[in-house]
GROMACS .gro file of C-alpha atoms in nm:
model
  231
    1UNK     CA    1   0.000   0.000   0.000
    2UNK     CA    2   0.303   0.215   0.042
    3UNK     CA    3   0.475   0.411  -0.251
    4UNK     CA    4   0.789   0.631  -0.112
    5UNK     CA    5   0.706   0.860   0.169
    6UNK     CA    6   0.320   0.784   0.083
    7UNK     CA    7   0.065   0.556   0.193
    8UNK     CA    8  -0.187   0.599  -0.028
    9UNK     CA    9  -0.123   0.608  -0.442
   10UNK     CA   10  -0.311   0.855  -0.605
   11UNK     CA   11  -0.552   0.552  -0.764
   12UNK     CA   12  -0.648   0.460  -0.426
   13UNK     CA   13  -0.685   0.860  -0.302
   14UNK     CA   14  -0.899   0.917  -0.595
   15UNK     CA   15  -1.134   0.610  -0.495
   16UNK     CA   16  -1.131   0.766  -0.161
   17UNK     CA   17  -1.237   1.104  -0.218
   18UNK     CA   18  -1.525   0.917  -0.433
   19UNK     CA   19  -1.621   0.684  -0.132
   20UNK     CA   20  -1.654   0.975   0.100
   21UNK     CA   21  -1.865   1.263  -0.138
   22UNK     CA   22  -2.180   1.123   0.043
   23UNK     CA   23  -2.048   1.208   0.360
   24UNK     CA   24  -2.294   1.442   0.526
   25UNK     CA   25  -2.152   1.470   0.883
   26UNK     CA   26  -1.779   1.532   1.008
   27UNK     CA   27  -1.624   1.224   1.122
   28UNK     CA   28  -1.309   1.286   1.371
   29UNK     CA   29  -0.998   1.011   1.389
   30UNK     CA   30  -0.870   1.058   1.736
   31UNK     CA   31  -0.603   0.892   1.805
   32UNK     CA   32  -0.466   0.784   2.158
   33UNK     CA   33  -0.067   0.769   2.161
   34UNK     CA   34   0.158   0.707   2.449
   35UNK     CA   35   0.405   0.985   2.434
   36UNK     CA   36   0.641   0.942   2.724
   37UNK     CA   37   0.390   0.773   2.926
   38UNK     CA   38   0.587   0.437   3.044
   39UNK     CA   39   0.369   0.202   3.260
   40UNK     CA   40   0.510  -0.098   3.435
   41UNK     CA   41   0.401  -0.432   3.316
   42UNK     CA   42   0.231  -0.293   2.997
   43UNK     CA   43   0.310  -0.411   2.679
   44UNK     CA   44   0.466  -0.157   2.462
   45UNK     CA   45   0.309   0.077   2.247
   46UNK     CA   46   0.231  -0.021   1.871
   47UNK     CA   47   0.234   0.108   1.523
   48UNK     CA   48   0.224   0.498   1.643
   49UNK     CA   49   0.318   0.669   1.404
   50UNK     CA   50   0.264   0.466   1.106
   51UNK     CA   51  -0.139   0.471   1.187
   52UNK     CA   52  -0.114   0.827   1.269
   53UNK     CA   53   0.086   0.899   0.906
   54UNK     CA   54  -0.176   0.642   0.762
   55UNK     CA   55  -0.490   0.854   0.887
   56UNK     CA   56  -0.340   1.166   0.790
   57UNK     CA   57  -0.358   1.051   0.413
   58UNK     CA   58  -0.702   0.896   0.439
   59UNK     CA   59  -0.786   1.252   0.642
   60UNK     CA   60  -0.696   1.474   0.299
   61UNK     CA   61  -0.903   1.264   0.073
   62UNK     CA   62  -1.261   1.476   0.223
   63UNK     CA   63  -1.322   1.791   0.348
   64UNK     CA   64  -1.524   1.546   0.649
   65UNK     CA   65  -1.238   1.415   0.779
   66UNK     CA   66  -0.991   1.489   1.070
   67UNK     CA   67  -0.718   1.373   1.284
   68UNK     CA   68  -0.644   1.471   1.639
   69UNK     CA   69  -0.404   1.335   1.855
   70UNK     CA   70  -0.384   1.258   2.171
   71UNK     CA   71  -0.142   1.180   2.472
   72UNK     CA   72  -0.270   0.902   2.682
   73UNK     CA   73  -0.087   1.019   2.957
   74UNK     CA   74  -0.252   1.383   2.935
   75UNK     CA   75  -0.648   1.218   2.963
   76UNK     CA   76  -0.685   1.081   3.293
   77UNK     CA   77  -1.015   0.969   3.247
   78UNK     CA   78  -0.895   0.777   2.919
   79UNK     CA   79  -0.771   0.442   3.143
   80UNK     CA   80  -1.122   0.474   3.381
   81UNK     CA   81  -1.284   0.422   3.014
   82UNK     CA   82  -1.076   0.135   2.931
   83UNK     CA   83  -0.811   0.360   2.639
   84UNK     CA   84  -0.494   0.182   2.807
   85UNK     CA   85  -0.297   0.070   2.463
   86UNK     CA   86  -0.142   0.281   2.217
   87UNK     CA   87  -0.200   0.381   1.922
   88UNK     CA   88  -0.593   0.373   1.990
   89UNK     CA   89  -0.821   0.527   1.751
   90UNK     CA   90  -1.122   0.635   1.871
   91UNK     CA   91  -1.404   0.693   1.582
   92UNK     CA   92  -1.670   0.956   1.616
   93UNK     CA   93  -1.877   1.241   1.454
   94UNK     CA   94  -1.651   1.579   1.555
   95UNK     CA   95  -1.812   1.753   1.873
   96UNK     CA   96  -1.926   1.435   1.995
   97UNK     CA   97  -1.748   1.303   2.319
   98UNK     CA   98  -1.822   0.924   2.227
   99UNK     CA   99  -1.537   0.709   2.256
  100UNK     CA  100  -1.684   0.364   2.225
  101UNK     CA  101  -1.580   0.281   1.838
  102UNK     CA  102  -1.239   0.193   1.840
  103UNK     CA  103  -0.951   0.032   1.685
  104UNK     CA  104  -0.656  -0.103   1.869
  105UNK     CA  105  -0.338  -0.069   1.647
  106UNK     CA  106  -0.271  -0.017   1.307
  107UNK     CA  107  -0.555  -0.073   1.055
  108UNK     CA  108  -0.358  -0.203   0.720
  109UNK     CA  109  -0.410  -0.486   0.497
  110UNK     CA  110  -0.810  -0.610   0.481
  111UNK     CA  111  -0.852  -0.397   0.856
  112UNK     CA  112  -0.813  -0.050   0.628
  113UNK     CA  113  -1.164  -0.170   0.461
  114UNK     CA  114  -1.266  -0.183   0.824
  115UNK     CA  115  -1.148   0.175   0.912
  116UNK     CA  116  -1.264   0.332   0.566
  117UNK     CA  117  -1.636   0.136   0.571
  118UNK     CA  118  -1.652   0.273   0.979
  119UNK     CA  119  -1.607   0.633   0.860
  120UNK     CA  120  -1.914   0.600   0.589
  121UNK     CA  121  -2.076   0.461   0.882
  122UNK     CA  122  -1.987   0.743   1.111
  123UNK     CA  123  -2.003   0.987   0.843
  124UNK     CA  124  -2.384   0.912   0.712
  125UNK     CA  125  -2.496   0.818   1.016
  126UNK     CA  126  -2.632   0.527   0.885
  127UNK     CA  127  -2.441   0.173   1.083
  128UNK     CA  128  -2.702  -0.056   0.870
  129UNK     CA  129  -2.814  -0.271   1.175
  130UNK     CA  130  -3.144  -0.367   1.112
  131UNK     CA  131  -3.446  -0.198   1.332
  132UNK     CA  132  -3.539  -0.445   1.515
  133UNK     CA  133  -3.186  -0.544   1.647
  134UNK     CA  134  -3.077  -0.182   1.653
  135UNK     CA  135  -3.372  -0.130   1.911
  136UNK     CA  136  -3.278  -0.406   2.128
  137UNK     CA  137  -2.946  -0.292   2.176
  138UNK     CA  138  -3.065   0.071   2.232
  139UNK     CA  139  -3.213  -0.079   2.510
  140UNK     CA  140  -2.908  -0.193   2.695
  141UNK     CA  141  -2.877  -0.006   3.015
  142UNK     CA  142  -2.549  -0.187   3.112
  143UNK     CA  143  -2.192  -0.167   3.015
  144UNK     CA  144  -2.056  -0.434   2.739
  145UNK     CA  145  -1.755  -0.466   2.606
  146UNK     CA  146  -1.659  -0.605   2.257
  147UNK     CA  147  -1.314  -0.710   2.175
  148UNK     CA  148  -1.298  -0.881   1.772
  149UNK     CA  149  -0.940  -0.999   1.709
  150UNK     CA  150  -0.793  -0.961   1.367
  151UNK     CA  151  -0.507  -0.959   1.194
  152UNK     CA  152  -0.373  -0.721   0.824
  153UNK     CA  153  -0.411  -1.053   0.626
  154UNK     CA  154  -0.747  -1.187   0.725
  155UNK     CA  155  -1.038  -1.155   0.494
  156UNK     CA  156  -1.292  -1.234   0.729
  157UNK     CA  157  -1.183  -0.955   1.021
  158UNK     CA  158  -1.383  -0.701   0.868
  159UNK     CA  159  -1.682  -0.820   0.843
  160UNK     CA  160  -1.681  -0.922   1.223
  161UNK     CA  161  -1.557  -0.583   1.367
  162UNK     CA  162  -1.800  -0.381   1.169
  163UNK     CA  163  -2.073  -0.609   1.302
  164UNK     CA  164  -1.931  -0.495   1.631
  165UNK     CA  165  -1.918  -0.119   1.564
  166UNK     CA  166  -2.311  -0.176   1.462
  167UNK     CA  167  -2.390  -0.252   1.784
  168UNK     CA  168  -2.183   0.041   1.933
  169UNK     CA  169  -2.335   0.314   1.718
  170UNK     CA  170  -2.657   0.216   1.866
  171UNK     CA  171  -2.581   0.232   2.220
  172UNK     CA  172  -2.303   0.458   2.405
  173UNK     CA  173  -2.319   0.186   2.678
  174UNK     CA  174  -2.134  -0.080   2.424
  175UNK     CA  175  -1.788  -0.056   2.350
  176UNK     CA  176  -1.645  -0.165   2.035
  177UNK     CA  177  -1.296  -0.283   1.978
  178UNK     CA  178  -1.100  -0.352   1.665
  179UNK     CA  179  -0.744  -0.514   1.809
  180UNK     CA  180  -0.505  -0.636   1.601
  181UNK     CA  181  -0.374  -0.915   1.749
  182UNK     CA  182  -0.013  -0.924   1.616
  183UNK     CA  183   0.019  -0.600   1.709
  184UNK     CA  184  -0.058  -0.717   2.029
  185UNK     CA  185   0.055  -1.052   2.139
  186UNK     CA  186  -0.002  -1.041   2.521
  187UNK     CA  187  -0.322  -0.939   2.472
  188UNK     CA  188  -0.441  -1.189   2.222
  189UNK     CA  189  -0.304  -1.444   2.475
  190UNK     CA  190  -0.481  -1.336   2.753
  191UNK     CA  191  -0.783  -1.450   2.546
  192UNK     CA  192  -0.613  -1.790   2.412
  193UNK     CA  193  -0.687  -1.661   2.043
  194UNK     CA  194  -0.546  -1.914   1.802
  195UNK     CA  195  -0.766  -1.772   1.485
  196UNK     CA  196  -0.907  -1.512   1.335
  197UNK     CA  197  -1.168  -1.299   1.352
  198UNK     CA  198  -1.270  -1.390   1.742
  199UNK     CA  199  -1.466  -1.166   1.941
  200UNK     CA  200  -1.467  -1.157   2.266
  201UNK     CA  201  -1.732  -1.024   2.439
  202UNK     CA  202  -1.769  -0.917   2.816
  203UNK     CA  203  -2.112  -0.788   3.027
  204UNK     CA  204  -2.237  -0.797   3.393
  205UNK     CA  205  -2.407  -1.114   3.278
  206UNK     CA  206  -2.060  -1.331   3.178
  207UNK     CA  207  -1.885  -1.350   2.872
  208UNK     CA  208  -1.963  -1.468   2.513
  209UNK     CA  209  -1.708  -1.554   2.206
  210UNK     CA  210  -1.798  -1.537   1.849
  211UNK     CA  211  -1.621  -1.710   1.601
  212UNK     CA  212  -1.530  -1.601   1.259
  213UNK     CA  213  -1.723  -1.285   1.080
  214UNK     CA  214  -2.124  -1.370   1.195
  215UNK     CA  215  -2.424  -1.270   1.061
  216UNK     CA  216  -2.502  -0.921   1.315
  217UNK     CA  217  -2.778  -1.087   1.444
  218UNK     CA  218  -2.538  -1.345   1.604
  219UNK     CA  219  -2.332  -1.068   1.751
  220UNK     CA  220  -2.687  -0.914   1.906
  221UNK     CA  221  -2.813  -1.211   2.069
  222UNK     CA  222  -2.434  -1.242   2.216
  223UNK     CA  223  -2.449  -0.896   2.371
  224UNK     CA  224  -2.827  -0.923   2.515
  225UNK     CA  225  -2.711  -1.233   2.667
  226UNK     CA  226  -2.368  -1.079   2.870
  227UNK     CA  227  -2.616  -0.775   2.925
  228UNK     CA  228  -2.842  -0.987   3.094
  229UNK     CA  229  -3.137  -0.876   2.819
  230UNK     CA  230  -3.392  -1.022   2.676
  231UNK     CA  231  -3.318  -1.161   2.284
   0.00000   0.00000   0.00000
């Protein structure tokens, strides 16, 4: 995907800058990195400035697009809200103070379908869950936490992690991770992940795993369940 000091060629720019013209809201990258922040026992920090480089590019292909970013160590309410890895992008609509669509490392290979198919989602405020399930998870009153493991070279993360950021756009209370497990070893140990795309998902109720990239429906019933809701 890289040509000299560029990410992006201008074939893929161009395709871009077409993919976002229907954009009708302002979608902001923010992006959590560690700066000199060094904490004992955590594993260090990923791809930093390659994903911030890598946004910047996607960020000049629309007028709708931005980059901010962040020091972890300068939010101190960023670790209460479970932002403890760097880089960390958080996805949102600018002026909102959401932070619960995320990504967890660097989004190349098949995972930069992921981040450019989240900013249409963002950015036309339209996720595509279907009204039914996207009223049952509006109805969550608990916290949940979504974790869907991928890697750059799996063809099957994106489909899972989108399903995942569905669910998050429809309910501030569920948090949506993207984590790319290379980039993160320790992590994807702590979970005993031995394939791709797995999704871990946590609630006051237990915690539920979904296997390869589900239908979104699969993903709902999982999250009702941990929430301790009704399906």
């Amino acid at each position: 995907m890289r040509s000299m000091d560029r990410y992006l060629d201008d074939r893929l720019r161009a395709q871009l800058n077409e993919a976002f013209q229907p954009l009708d809201r302002d979608v902001e990258m923010l992006v959590y990195t560690a700066g000199r922040l060094v904490v004992p026992g955590q594993e260090p920090a990923g791809e930093e400035q390659a994903t911030l480089a890598l946004l910047r590019e996607v960020a000049d292909t629309s007028e709708r697009l931005s980059v901010v970013e962040r020091s972890l160590g300068a939010d101190p309410d960023a670790r209460a809200r479970g932002i403890v890895r760097t880089p960390t992008i958080v996805l949102r609509e600018r002026g909102s103070d959401r932070d619960n669509v995320r990504f967890i490392g660097l989004p190349a290979g098949y995972e930069f379908q992921t981040l450019v198919e989240a900013l249409r989602m963002i950015g036309s405020g339209d996720s595509g869950l279907g009204e039914e399930s996207a009223a049952q998870v509006a109805g969550i009153d608990q916290p949940v936490r979504l974790q869907a493991f991928v890697t750059p070279t799996c063809p099957y993360c994106p489909r899972a992690v989108l399903s995942t950021y569905r669910l998050a756009l429809a309910n501030p209370h569920v948090v949506a991770e993207g984590v790319e497990a290379s980039e993160f070893p320790a992590l994807a140990q702590r979970y005993r992940i031995s394939g791709v795309p797995d999704t871990i998902i946590d609630g006051p109720a237990g915690q539920e795993r979904v296997l390869g990239g589900q239908p979104d429906r699969v993903f709902v019933e999982a999250v009702l369940k941990v929430a301790g809701a009704a399906a």
